[in-house]
PDB file of C-alpha atoms in Angstrom:
ATOM      1  CA  MET Q   1     -29.303  20.803 -24.263  1.00  0.00           C
ATOM      2  CA  GLU Q   2     -30.645  21.374 -20.782  1.00  0.00           C
ATOM      3  CA  PHE Q   3     -32.345  18.508 -18.990  1.00  0.00           C
ATOM      4  CA  ALA Q   4     -35.786  19.602 -17.836  1.00  0.00           C
ATOM      5  CA  ARG Q   5     -36.387  18.643 -14.218  1.00  0.00           C
ATOM      6  CA  ALA Q   6     -40.099  18.541 -14.957  1.00  0.00           C
ATOM      7  CA  SER Q   7     -39.608  15.489 -17.150  1.00  0.00           C
ATOM      8  CA  SER Q   8     -40.618  12.340 -15.360  1.00  0.00           C
ATOM      9  CA  VAL Q   9     -37.738   9.870 -15.146  1.00  0.00           C
ATOM     10  CA  PHE Q  10     -38.679   6.708 -13.307  1.00  0.00           C
ATOM     11  CA  ASN Q  11     -36.790   3.582 -12.213  1.00  0.00           C
ATOM     12  CA  ALA Q  12     -39.281   0.878 -13.182  1.00  0.00           C
ATOM     13  CA  MET Q  13     -37.474  -1.591 -10.919  1.00  0.00           C
ATOM     14  CA  GLU Q  14     -38.802   0.129  -7.798  1.00  0.00           C
ATOM     15  CA  PRO Q  15     -42.433  -1.064  -8.000  1.00  0.00           C
ATOM     16  CA  ILE Q  16     -41.265  -4.486  -9.214  1.00  0.00           C
ATOM     17  CA  VAL Q  17     -38.971  -4.965  -6.199  1.00  0.00           C
ATOM     18  CA  VAL Q  18     -41.599  -3.627  -3.777  1.00  0.00           C
ATOM     19  CA  SER Q  19     -44.158  -6.014  -5.255  1.00  0.00           C
ATOM     20  CA  PHE Q  20     -41.808  -8.998  -4.947  1.00  0.00           C
ATOM     21  CA  PHE Q  21     -41.000  -8.029  -1.362  1.00  0.00           C
ATOM     22  CA  GLU Q  22     -44.692  -7.829  -0.444  1.00  0.00           C
ATOM     23  CA  GLU Q  23     -45.733 -10.974  -2.344  1.00  0.00           C
ATOM     24  CA  HIS Q  24     -42.782 -13.302  -1.717  1.00  0.00           C
ATOM     25  CA  ILE Q  25     -40.744 -12.164   1.286  1.00  0.00           C
ATOM     26  CA  LEU Q  26     -43.324 -10.906   3.788  1.00  0.00           C
ATOM     27  CA  PRO Q  27     -45.642 -13.942   3.624  1.00  0.00           C
ATOM     28  CA  ASN Q  28     -42.833 -16.539   3.506  1.00  0.00           C
ATOM     29  CA  TYR Q  29     -40.152 -15.289   5.908  1.00  0.00           C
ATOM     30  CA  SER Q  30     -40.317 -14.524   9.589  1.00  0.00           C
ATOM     31  CA  LEU Q  31     -38.433 -11.232   9.702  1.00  0.00           C
ATOM     32  CA  LYS Q  32     -36.470 -10.446  12.876  1.00  0.00           C
ATOM     33  CA  CYS Q  33     -37.815  -6.914  12.639  1.00  0.00           C
ATOM     34  CA  GLY Q  34     -40.849  -5.973  10.602  1.00  0.00           C
ATOM     35  CA  CYS Q  35     -40.579  -2.218  11.081  1.00  0.00           C
ATOM     36  CA  ASP Q  36     -40.887   0.188   8.154  1.00  0.00           C
ATOM     37  CA  LYS Q  37     -37.212   1.211   8.484  1.00  0.00           C
ATOM     38  CA  CYS Q  38     -35.952  -2.357   8.021  1.00  0.00           C
ATOM     39  CA  ALA Q  39     -38.390  -3.063   5.174  1.00  0.00           C
ATOM     40  CA  THR Q  40     -37.308   0.112   3.397  1.00  0.00           C
ATOM     41  CA  ASP Q  41     -33.626  -0.718   3.943  1.00  0.00           C
ATOM     42  CA  ILE Q  42     -34.131  -4.182   2.402  1.00  0.00           C
ATOM     43  CA  ILE Q  43     -35.841  -2.685  -0.647  1.00  0.00           C
ATOM     44  CA  VAL Q  44     -33.272   0.105  -1.077  1.00  0.00           C
ATOM     45  CA  LEU Q  45     -30.313  -2.266  -0.717  1.00  0.00           C
ATOM     46  CA  THR Q  46     -31.891  -4.596  -3.271  1.00  0.00           C
ATOM     47  CA  LEU Q  47     -32.446  -1.729  -5.723  1.00  0.00           C
ATOM     48  CA  ASN Q  48     -28.829  -0.638  -5.287  1.00  0.00           C
ATOM     49  CA  HIS Q  49     -27.642  -4.097  -6.341  1.00  0.00           C
ATOM     50  CA  LEU Q  50     -29.944  -4.570  -9.320  1.00  0.00           C
ATOM     51  CA  LYS Q  51     -29.507  -2.865 -12.662  1.00  0.00           C
ATOM     52  CA  PRO Q  52     -31.841   0.150 -12.782  1.00  0.00           C
ATOM     53  CA  GLN Q  53     -34.372   0.219 -15.591  1.00  0.00           C
ATOM     54  CA  TYR Q  54     -35.224   3.857 -16.242  1.00  0.00           C
ATOM     55  CA  THR Q  55     -38.116   4.999 -18.371  1.00  0.00           C
ATOM     56  CA  SER Q  56     -40.077   8.173 -18.906  1.00  0.00           C
ATOM     57  CA  THR Q  57     -43.322   6.708 -20.190  1.00  0.00           C
ATOM     58  CA  GLN Q  58     -46.019   4.347 -18.992  1.00  0.00           C
ATOM     59  CA  ALA Q  59     -45.447   2.249 -22.099  1.00  0.00           C
ATOM     60  CA  GLY Q  60     -41.793   1.902 -21.128  1.00  0.00           C
ATOM     61  CA  GLN Q  61     -42.772   0.934 -17.612  1.00  0.00           C
ATOM     62  CA  ALA Q  62     -45.164  -1.732 -18.950  1.00  0.00           C
ATOM     63  CA  TYR Q  63     -42.438  -3.084 -21.267  1.00  0.00           C
ATOM     64  CA  ILE Q  64     -39.935  -3.384 -18.413  1.00  0.00           C
ATOM     65  CA  LYS Q  65     -42.534  -5.043 -16.199  1.00  0.00           C
ATOM     66  CA  ALA Q  66     -43.216  -7.558 -18.988  1.00  0.00           C
ATOM     67  CA  LEU Q  67     -39.482  -8.338 -19.225  1.00  0.00           C
ATOM     68  CA  TYR Q  68     -39.523  -9.295 -15.550  1.00  0.00           C
ATOM     69  CA  MET Q  69     -42.139 -11.982 -16.164  1.00  0.00           C
ATOM     70  CA  ASN Q  70     -39.133 -14.112 -17.197  1.00  0.00           C
ATOM     71  CA  PRO Q  71     -38.496 -16.732 -14.458  1.00  0.00           C
ATOM     72  CA  GLN Q  72     -34.721 -16.112 -14.468  1.00  0.00           C
ATOM     73  CA  MET Q  73     -35.183 -12.374 -13.916  1.00  0.00           C
ATOM     74  CA  GLN Q  74     -37.680 -13.072 -11.142  1.00  0.00           C
ATOM     75  CA  SER Q  75     -35.177 -15.433  -9.554  1.00  0.00           C
ATOM     76  CA  ASP Q  76     -32.484 -12.727  -9.713  1.00  0.00           C
ATOM     77  CA  ILE Q  77     -34.754 -10.301  -7.860  1.00  0.00           C
ATOM     78  CA  LEU Q  78     -35.638 -12.869  -5.202  1.00  0.00           C
ATOM     79  CA  GLN Q  79     -31.972 -13.787  -4.694  1.00  0.00           C
ATOM     80  CA  GLU Q  80     -31.033 -10.152  -4.245  1.00  0.00           C
ATOM     81  CA  LEU Q  81     -33.959  -9.560  -1.876  1.00  0.00           C
ATOM     82  CA  THR Q  82     -32.814 -12.537   0.208  1.00  0.00           C
ATOM     83  CA  ARG Q  83     -29.235 -11.225   0.352  1.00  0.00           C
ATOM     84  CA  SER Q  84     -30.456  -7.783   1.345  1.00  0.00           C
ATOM     85  CA  LEU Q  85     -32.744  -9.236   3.995  1.00  0.00           C
ATOM     86  CA  GLN Q  86     -29.830 -11.141   5.541  1.00  0.00           C
ATOM     87  CA  ILE Q  87     -27.631  -8.027   5.572  1.00  0.00           C
ATOM     88  CA  VAL Q  88     -30.290  -5.782   7.112  1.00  0.00           C
ATOM     89  CA  GLU Q  89     -31.217  -8.375   9.728  1.00  0.00           C
ATOM     90  CA  SER Q  90     -27.577  -8.866  10.715  1.00  0.00           C
ATOM     91  CA  LYS Q  91     -26.883  -5.111  10.892  1.00  0.00           C
ATOM     92  CA  PRO Q  92     -30.136  -3.189  11.437  1.00  0.00           C
ATOM     93  CA  GLN Q  93     -29.822   0.590  11.370  1.00  0.00           C
ATOM     94  CA  HIS Q  94     -31.742   0.945  14.637  1.00  0.00           C
ATOM     95  CA  GLN Q  95     -31.915  -0.727  18.021  1.00  0.00           C
ATOM     96  CA  LEU Q  96     -34.076  -3.835  18.104  1.00  0.00           C
ATOM     97  CA  ALA Q  97     -36.638  -3.890  20.879  1.00  0.00           C
ATOM     98  CA  GLU Q  98     -35.701  -6.426  23.543  1.00  0.00           C
TER      99      GLU Q  98
END
């Protein structure tokens, strides 16, 4: 069986993490650097530490999103976002403007 590259495989965690970052981190934390590079690094590092949730359908994406309405799962995402934020702020991958 050959895997067709045209098939749409999607990590449903990506929009969930981005949404949590925009709704919970940005309005509540004063980031040392608010550049796109640091924001992307925080999101990517968070995604690398959370279990991916792959799907190939919109129904699957909706199901996974519904799972993450659970307060414990939301807390797990926020904890990982906070850890990632601390790592990126302590070791940014660019020079901070003085």
